[in-house]
Short mmCIF file of C-alpha atoms in Angstrom, two decimals:
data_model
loop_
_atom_site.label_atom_id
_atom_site.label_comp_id
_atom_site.label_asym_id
_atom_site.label_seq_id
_atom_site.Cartn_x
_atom_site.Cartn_y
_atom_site.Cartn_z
CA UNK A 15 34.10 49.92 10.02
CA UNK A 16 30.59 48.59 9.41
CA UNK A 17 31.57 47.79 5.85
CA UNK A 18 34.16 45.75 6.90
CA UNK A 19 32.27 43.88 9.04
CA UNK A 20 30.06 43.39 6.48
CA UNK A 21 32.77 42.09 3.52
CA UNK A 22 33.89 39.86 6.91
CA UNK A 23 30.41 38.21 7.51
CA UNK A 24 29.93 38.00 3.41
CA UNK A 25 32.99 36.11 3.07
CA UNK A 26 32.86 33.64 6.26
CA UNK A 27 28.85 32.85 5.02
CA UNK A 28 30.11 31.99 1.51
CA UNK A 29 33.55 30.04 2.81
CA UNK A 30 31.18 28.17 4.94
CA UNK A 31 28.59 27.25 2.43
CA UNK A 32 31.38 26.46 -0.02
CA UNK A 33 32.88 23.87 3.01
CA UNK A 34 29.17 22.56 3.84
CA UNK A 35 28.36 21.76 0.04
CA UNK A 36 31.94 20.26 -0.66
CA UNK A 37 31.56 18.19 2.94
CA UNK A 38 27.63 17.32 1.42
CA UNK A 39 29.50 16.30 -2.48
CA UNK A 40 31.89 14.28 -1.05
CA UNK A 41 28.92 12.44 1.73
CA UNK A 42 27.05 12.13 -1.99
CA UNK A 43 29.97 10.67 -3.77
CA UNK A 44 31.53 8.34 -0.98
CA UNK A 45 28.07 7.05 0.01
CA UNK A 46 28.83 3.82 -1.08
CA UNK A 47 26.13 1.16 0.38
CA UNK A 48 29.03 -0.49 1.94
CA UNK A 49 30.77 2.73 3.30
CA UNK A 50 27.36 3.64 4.80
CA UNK A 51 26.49 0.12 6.32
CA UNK A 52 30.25 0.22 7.97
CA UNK A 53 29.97 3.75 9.15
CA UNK A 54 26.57 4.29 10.36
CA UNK A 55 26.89 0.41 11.54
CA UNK A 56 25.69 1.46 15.03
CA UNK A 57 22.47 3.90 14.20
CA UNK A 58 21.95 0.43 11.97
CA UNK A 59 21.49 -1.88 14.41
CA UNK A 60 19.08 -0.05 16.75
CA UNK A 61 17.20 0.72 13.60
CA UNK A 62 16.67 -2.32 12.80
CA UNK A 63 15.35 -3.12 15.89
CA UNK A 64 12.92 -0.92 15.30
CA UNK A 65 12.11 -1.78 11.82
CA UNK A 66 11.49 -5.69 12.89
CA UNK A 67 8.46 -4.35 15.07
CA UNK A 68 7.32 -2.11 12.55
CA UNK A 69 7.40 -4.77 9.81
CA UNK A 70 6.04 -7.16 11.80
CA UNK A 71 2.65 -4.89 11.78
CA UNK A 72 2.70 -4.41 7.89
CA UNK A 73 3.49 -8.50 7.81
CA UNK A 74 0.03 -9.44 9.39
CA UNK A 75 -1.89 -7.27 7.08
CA UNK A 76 -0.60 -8.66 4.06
CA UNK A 77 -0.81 -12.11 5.40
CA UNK A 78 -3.12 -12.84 2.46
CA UNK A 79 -0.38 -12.11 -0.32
CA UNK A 80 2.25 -13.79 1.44
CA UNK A 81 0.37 -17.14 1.71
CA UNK A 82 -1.04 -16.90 -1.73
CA UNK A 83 2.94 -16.68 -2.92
CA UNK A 84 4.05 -19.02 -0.28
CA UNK A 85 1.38 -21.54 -2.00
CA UNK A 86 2.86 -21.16 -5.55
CA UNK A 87 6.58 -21.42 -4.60
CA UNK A 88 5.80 -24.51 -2.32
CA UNK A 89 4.01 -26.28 -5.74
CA UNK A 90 6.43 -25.63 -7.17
CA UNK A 91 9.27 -27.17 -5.48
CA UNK A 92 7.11 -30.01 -4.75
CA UNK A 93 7.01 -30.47 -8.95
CA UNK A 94 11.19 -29.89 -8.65
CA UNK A 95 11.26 -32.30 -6.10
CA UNK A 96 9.37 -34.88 -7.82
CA UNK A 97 11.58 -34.43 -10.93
CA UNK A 98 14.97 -34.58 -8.64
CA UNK A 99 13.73 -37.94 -7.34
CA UNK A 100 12.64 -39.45 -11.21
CA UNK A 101 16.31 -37.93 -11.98
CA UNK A 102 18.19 -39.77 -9.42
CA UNK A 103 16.52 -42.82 -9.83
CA UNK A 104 16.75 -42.63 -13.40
CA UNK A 105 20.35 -41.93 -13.34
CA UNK A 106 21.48 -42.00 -10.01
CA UNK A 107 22.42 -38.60 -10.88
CA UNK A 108 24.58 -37.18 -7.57
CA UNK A 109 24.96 -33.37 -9.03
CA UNK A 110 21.92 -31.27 -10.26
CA UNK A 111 21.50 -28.10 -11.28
CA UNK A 112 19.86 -27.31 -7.88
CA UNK A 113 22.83 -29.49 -6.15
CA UNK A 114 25.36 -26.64 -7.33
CA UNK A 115 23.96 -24.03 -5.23
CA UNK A 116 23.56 -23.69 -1.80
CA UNK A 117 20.09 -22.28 -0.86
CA UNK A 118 19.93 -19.78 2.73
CA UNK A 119 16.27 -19.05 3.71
CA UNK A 120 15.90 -16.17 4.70
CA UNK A 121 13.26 -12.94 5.65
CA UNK A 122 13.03 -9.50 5.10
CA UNK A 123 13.51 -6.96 7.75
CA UNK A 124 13.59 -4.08 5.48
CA UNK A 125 12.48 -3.40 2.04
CA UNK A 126 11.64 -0.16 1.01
CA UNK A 127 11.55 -0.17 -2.60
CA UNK A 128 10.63 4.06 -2.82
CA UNK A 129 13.80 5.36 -4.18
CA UNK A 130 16.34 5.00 -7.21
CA UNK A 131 18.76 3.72 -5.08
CA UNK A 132 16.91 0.63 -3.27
CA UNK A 133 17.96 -1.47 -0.64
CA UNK A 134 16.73 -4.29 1.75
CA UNK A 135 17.56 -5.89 4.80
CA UNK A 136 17.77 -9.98 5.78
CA UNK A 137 17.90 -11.90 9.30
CA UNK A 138 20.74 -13.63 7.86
CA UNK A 139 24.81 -12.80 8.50
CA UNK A 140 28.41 -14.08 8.49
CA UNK A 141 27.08 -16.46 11.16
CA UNK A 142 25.10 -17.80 8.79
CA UNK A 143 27.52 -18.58 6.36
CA UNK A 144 26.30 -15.36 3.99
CA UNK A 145 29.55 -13.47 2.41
CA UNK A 146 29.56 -10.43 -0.15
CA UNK A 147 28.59 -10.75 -3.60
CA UNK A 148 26.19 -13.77 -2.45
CA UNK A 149 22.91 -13.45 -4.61
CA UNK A 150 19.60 -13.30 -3.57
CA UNK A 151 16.37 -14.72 -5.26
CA UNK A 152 12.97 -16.37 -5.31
CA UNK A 153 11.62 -18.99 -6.53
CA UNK A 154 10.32 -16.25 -9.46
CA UNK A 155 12.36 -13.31 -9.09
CA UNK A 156 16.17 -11.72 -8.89
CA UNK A 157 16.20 -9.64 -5.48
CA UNK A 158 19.77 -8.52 -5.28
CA UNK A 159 23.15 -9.01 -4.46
CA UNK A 160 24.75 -9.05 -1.03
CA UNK A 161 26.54 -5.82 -0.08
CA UNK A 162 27.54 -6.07 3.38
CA UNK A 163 27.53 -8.42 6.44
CA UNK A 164 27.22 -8.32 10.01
CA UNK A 165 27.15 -10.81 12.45
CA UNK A 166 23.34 -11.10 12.12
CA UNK A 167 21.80 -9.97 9.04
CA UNK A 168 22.73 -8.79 5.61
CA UNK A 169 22.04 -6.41 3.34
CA UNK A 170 21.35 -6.65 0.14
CA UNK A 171 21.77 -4.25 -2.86
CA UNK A 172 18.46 -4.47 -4.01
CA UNK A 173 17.73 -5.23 -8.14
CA UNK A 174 16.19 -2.08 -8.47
CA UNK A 175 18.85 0.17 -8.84
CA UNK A 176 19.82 1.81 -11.58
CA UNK A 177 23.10 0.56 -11.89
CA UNK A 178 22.07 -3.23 -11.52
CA UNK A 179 22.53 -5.92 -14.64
CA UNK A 180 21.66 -9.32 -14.81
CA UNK A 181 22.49 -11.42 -17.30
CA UNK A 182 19.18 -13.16 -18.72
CA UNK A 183 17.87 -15.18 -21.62
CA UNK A 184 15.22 -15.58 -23.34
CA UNK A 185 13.19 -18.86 -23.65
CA UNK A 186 11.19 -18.83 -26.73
CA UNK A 187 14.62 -17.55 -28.86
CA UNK A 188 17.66 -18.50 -26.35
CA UNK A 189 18.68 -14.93 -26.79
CA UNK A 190 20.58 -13.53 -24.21
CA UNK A 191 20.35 -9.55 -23.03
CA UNK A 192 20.86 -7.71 -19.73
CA UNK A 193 18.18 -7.01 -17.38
CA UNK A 194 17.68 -3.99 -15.72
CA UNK A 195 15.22 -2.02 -13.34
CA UNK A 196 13.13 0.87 -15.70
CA UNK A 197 13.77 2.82 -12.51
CA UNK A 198 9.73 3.72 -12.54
CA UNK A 199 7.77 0.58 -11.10
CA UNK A 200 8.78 -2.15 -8.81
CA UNK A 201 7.24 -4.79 -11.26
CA UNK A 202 8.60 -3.55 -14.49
CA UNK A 203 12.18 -4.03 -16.58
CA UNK A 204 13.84 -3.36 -19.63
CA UNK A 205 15.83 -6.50 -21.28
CA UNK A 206 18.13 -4.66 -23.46
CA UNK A 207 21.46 -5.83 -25.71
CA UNK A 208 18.98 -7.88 -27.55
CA UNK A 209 20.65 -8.88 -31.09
CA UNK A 210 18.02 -6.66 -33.65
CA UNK A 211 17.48 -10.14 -35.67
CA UNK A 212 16.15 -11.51 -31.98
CA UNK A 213 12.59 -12.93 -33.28
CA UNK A 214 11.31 -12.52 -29.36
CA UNK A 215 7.72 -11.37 -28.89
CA UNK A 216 5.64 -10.57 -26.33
CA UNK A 217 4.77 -13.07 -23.96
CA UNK A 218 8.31 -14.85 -24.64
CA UNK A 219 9.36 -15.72 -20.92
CA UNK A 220 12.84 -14.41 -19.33
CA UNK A 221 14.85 -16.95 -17.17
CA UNK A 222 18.61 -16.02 -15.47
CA UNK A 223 21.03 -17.19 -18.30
CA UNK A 224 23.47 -18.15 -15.19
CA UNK A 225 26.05 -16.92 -17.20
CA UNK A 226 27.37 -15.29 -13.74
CA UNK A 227 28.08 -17.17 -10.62
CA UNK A 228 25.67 -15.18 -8.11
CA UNK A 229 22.34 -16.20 -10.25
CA UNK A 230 21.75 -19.93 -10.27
CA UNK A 231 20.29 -20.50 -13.95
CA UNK A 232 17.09 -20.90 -15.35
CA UNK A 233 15.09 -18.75 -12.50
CA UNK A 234 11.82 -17.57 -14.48
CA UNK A 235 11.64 -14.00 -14.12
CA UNK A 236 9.45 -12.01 -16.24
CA UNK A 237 7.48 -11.89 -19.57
CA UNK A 238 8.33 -9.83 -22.23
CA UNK A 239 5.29 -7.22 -22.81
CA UNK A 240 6.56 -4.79 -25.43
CA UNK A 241 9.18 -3.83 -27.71
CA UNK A 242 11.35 -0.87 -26.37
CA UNK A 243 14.08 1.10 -28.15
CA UNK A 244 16.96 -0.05 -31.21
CA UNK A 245 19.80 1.58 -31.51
CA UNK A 246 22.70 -0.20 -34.24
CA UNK A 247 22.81 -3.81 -33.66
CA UNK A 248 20.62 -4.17 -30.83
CA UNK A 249 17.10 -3.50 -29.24
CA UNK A 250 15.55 -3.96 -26.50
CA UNK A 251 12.32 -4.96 -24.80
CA UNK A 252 9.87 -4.60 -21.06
CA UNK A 253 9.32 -6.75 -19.39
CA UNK A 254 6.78 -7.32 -16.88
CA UNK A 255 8.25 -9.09 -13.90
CA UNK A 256 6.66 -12.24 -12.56
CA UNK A 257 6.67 -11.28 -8.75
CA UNK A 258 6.22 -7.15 -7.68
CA UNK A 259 9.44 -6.70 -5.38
CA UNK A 260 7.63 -4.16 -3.28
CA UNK A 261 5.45 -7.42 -1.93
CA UNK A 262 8.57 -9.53 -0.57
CA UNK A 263 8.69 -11.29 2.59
CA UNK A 264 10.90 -14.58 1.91
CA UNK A 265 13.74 -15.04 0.09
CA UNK A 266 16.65 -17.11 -0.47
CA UNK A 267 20.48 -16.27 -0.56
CA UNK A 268 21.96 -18.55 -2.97
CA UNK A 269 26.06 -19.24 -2.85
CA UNK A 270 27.20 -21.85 -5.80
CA UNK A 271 29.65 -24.72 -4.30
CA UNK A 272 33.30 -23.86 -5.05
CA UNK A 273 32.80 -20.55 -5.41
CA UNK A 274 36.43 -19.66 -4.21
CA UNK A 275 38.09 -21.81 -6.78
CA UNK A 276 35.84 -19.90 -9.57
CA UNK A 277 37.40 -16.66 -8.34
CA UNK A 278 40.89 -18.37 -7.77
CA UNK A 279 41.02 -19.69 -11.35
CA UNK A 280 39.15 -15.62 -12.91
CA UNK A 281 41.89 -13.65 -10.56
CA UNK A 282 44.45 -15.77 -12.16
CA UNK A 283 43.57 -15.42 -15.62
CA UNK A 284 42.82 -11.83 -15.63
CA UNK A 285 46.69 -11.32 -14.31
CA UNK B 3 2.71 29.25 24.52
CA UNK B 4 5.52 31.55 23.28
CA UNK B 5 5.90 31.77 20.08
CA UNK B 6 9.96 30.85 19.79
CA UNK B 7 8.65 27.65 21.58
CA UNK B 8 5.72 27.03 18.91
CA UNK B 9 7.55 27.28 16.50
CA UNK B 10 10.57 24.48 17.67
CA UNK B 11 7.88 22.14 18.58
CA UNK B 12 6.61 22.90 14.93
CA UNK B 13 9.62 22.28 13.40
CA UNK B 14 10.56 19.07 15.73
CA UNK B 15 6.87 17.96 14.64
CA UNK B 16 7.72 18.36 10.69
CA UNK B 17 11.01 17.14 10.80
CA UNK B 18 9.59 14.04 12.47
CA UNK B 19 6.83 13.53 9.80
CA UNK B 20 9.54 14.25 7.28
CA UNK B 21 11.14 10.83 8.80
CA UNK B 22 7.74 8.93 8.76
CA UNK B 23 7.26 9.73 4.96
CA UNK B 24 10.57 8.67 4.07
CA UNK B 25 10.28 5.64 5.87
CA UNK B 26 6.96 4.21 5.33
CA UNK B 27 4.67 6.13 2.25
CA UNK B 28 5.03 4.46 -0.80
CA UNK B 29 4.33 6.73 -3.75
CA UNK B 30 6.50 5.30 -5.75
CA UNK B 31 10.25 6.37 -7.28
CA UNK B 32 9.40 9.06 -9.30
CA UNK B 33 7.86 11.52 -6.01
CA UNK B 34 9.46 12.76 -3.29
CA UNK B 35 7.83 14.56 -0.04
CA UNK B 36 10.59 16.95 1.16
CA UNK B 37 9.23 19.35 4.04
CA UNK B 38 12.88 20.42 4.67
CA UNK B 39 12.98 23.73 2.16
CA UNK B 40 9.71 24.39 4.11
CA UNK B 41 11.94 24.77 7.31
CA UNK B 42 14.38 26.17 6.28
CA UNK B 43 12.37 29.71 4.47
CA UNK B 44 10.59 29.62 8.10
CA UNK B 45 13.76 30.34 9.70
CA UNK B 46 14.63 33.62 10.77
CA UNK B 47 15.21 36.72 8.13
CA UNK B 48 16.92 38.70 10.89
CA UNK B 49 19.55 35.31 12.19
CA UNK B 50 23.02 35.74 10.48
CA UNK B 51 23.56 33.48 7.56
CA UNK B 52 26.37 31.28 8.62
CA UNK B 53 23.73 30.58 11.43
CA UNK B 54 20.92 29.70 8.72
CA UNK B 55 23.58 27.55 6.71
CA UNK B 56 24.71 25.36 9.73
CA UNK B 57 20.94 24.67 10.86
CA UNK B 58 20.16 24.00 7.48
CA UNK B 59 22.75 21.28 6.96
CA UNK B 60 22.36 20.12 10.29
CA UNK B 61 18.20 19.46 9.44
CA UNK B 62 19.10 18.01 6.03
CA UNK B 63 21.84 15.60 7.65
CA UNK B 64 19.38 14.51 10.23
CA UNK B 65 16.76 13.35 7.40
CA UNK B 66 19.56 11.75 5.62
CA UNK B 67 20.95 10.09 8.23
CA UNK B 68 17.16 9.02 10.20
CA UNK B 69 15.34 7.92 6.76
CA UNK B 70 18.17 5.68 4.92
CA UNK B 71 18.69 8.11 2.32
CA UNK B 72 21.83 8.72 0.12
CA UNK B 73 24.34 10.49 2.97
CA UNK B 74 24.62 14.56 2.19
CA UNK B 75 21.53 14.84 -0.51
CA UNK B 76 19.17 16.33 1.38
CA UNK B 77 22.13 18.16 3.53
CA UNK B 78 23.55 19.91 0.43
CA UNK B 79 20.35 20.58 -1.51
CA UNK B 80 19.22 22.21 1.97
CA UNK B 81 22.22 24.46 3.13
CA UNK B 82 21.93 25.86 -0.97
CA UNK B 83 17.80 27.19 -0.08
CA UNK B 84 19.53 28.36 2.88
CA UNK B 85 22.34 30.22 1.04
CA UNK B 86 19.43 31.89 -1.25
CA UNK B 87 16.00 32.12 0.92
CA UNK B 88 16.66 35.39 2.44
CA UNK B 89 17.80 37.26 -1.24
CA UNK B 90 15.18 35.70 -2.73
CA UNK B 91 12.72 37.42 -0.09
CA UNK B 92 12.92 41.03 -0.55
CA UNK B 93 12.41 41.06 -4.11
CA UNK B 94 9.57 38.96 -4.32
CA UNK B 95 7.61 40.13 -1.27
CA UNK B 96 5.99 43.95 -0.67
CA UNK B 97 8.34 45.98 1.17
CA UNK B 98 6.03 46.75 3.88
CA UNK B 99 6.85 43.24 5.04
CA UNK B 100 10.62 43.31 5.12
CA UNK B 101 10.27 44.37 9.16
CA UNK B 102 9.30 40.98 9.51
CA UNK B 103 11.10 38.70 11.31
CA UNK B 104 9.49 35.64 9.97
CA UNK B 105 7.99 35.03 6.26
CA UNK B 106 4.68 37.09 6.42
CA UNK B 107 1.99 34.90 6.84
CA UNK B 108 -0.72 34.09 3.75
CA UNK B 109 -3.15 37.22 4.88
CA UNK B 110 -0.94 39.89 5.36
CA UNK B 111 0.82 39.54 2.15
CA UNK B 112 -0.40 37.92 -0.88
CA UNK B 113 -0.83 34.27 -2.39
CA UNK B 114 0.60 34.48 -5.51
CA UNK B 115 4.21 36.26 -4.01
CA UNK B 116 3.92 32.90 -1.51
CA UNK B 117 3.42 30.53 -4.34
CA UNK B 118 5.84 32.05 -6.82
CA UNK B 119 8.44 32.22 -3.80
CA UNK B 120 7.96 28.74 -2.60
CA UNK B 121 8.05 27.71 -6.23
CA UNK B 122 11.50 28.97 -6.98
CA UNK B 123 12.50 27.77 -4.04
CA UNK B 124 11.30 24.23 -4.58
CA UNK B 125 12.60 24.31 -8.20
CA UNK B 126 16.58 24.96 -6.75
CA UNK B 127 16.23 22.62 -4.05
CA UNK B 128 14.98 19.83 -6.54
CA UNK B 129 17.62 20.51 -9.41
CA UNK B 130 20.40 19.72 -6.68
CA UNK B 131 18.65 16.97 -5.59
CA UNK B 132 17.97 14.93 -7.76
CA UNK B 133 20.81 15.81 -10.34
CA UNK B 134 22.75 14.16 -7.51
CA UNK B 135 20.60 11.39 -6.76
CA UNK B 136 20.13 10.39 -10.59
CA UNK B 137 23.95 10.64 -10.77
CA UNK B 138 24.89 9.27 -14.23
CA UNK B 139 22.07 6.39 -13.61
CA UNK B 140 18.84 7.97 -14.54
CA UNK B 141 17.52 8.70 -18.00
CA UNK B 142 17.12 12.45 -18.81
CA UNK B 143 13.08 12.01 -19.35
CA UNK B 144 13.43 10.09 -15.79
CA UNK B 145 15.13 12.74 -14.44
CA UNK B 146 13.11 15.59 -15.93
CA UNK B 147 9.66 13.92 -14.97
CA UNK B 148 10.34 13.32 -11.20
CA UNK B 149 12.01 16.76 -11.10
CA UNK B 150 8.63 18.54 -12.43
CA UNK B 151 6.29 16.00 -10.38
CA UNK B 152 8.68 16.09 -7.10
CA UNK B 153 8.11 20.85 -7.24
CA UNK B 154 4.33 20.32 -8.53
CA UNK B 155 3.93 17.85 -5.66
CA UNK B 156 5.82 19.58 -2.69
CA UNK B 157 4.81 23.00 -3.53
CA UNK B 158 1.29 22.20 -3.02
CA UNK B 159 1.92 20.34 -0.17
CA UNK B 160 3.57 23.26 1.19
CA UNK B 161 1.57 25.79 0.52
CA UNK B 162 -0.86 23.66 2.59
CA UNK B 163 1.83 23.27 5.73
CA UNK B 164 2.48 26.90 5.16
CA UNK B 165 -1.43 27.87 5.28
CA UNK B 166 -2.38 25.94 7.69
CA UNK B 167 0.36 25.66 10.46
CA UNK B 168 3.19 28.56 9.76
CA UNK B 169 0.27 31.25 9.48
CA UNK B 170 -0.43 30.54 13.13
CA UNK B 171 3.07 30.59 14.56
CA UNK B 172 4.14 34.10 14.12
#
């Protein structure tokens, strides 16, 4: 009798464990950013409340760095804005590279840039006019693309993942590769599918090819600071990115005009 | 304060801190601070399993679901220490400590069965989870160097918890 209680209890503890690992698998598998934003949409919002007063805390002691990046990106769109104004009275010029795209300012609620699957957060939503697959960048850096939307804010699969790939080029050569997080350091990348002939060195600067339609083009990134590994026709190289993505505050969502006829014209082809 | 009650509190506390470090330390991608394994070997040698295995899965869902992690990583990697803590015990420990109703405390056993028990432990807990969380995305030499920092890392950490906190709670 106590035997068979015993086979009894043996089997129900290893039928259970076999349902709580298959339940925890599929969780694993399923756990699309999307599929989590849409599910857990509710313990989402009243975290976020939460994370807005937290953030605001780590905001004010890093005032320093924000204003010291805040300072660079507004010289520099003073210099773009003095060159938009020589274009269009040189040419009366009506569409610019800059004119394609439609810029969303936005800020970080979230950003937590600890794991291998990273995401963030922005106070910006449908109401806003931000849709899936929008991208997401600064004046120096790729953030992400958008995942999901709410009514309110975003979020935003963040560039370092290990599954992210941006097409970039470099300046010195006009060689194009893909750009990807090393998956160790928040300021670091690898620029691989690099033809092996490439004559690229270090210090060579990496812009956004544009080559997609969620980068605009021409967004400095990084500069090359190593060779990394060849294998047959290609090789690839680090690169050090120009802002740390851990130390992010401001952003912009970027959408390119006509983006619906774009996808209209790809859907159609590709059937 | 009785002791069932010391102990809750303790775990509440842990799991709570668990929350804090997922949420706001930054030590970068390749470590992970898991106190989860931790509370699960401090649970009960005499409870029935299927008991263990549901509290187990129900702490690692909570951490999952409370520190924006990947949904059923910490669950599954969890409910398989739970599956194994008790087996793993009697071997390792001297059997005039299998009355016990708890893991024997630091001083009334000895270090090195603690360590090497924690170790193992640690080591099965961090091959599920990060073969899952590296999922076809991380490099092997990624992989295999936050997998031996992530056990160096937690096991002292928990030796420390263990020392310090469990030894007082039984």
């Amino acid at each position: 009798m106590e035997s068979r209680s015993k086979s009894y209890n043996l089997l129900l503890t290893i039928a259970l464990f076999v349902a709580l690992e298959a339940a925890a698998i599929v969780m694993i598998v399923s756990n699309g950013l999307l599929q989590r934003y849409l599910v857990m949409g509710g313990i989402r919002s009243s975290q976020v409340f939460f994370w807005q007063k937290t953030e605001n805390v780590r905001d004010y002691l890093q005032l320093s760095k924000y204003n010291q990046a805040l300072q660079q990106e507004n010289a520099e769109l003073r210099s773009r804005l003095a060159r938009m104004e020589y274009l269009e009275e040189q040419e009366g010029a009506e569409s610019t590279r800059e004119g394609l795209y439609n810029w969303i300012p936005a800020s970080i609620i979230k950003n937590n840039p600890n794991k291998q699957h990273n995401y963030l957060i922005l106070n910006r939503g449908s109401k806003d006019g931000v849709k899936p697959e929008m991208g997401v960048v600064t004046h120096n850096a790729i953030v992400g693309v958008v995942g999901a939307v709410s009514d309110h804010y975003c979020q935003v699969i963040s560039f370092l993942n290990n599954n992210q790939k941006v097409s970039a080029l470099i300046t010195g050569t006009s060689d194009i590769g893909l750009l990807s997080w090393d998956g160790l350091s928040s300021s670091r990348a690898i620029l691989s599918h690099i033809p092996l002939a490439s004559a690229c060195a270090a210090g060579d600067t990496v812009v956004t090819s544009g080559f997609s339609t969620i980068y605009p083009p021409e967004i400095p990134v990084g500069v090359i600071s190593g060779e990394g590994i060849s294998s047959g026709m290609y090789k690839s190289v680090t690169v050090d990115l120009l802002q740390d993505l851990h130390y992010l505050k401001y952003v912009y969502i970027v959408q390119r005009h006509h983006q619906d006829e774009i996808d209209m014209l790809s859907n159609q082809s590709e059937e | 304060m009785p002791s069932n009650l010391r102990q809750i509190i303790i775990y509440i506390a842990l799991l709570m801190l668990q929350v804090i470090i997922n949420n706001y330390l930054y030590l970068g991608p390749l470590v992970y601070i898991c106190l989860i394994p931790l509370l699960v070997v401090y649970l009960p040698l005499d409870q029935k399993p299927f008991v263990s295995l549901l509290i187990a899965f129900g702490l690692g869902l909570a951490v999952d679901i409370l520190s924006d992690g990947v949904l059923g990583l910490n669950a599954g990697a969890a409910t398989l220490v739970a599956l194994i803590y008790k087996r793993l015990f009697y071997p390792i420990f001297q059997k005039n400590t299998y009355s016990k109703r708890f893991i024997p405390p630091v001083r009334e056993s000895n270090l090195w069965h603690h360590v090497l028990y924690l170790l193992i432990i640690y080591a099965i807990y961090f091959l599920f989870y990060i073969s899952f969380d590296g999922l076809a995305l991380s490099t092997i030499l990624v992989s295999s160097a936050r997998y031996l920092i992530c056990v160096a890392v937690n096991l002292v950490l928990a030796l420390a918890v263990d020392v310090t906190l469990f030894n007082k709670s039984q």
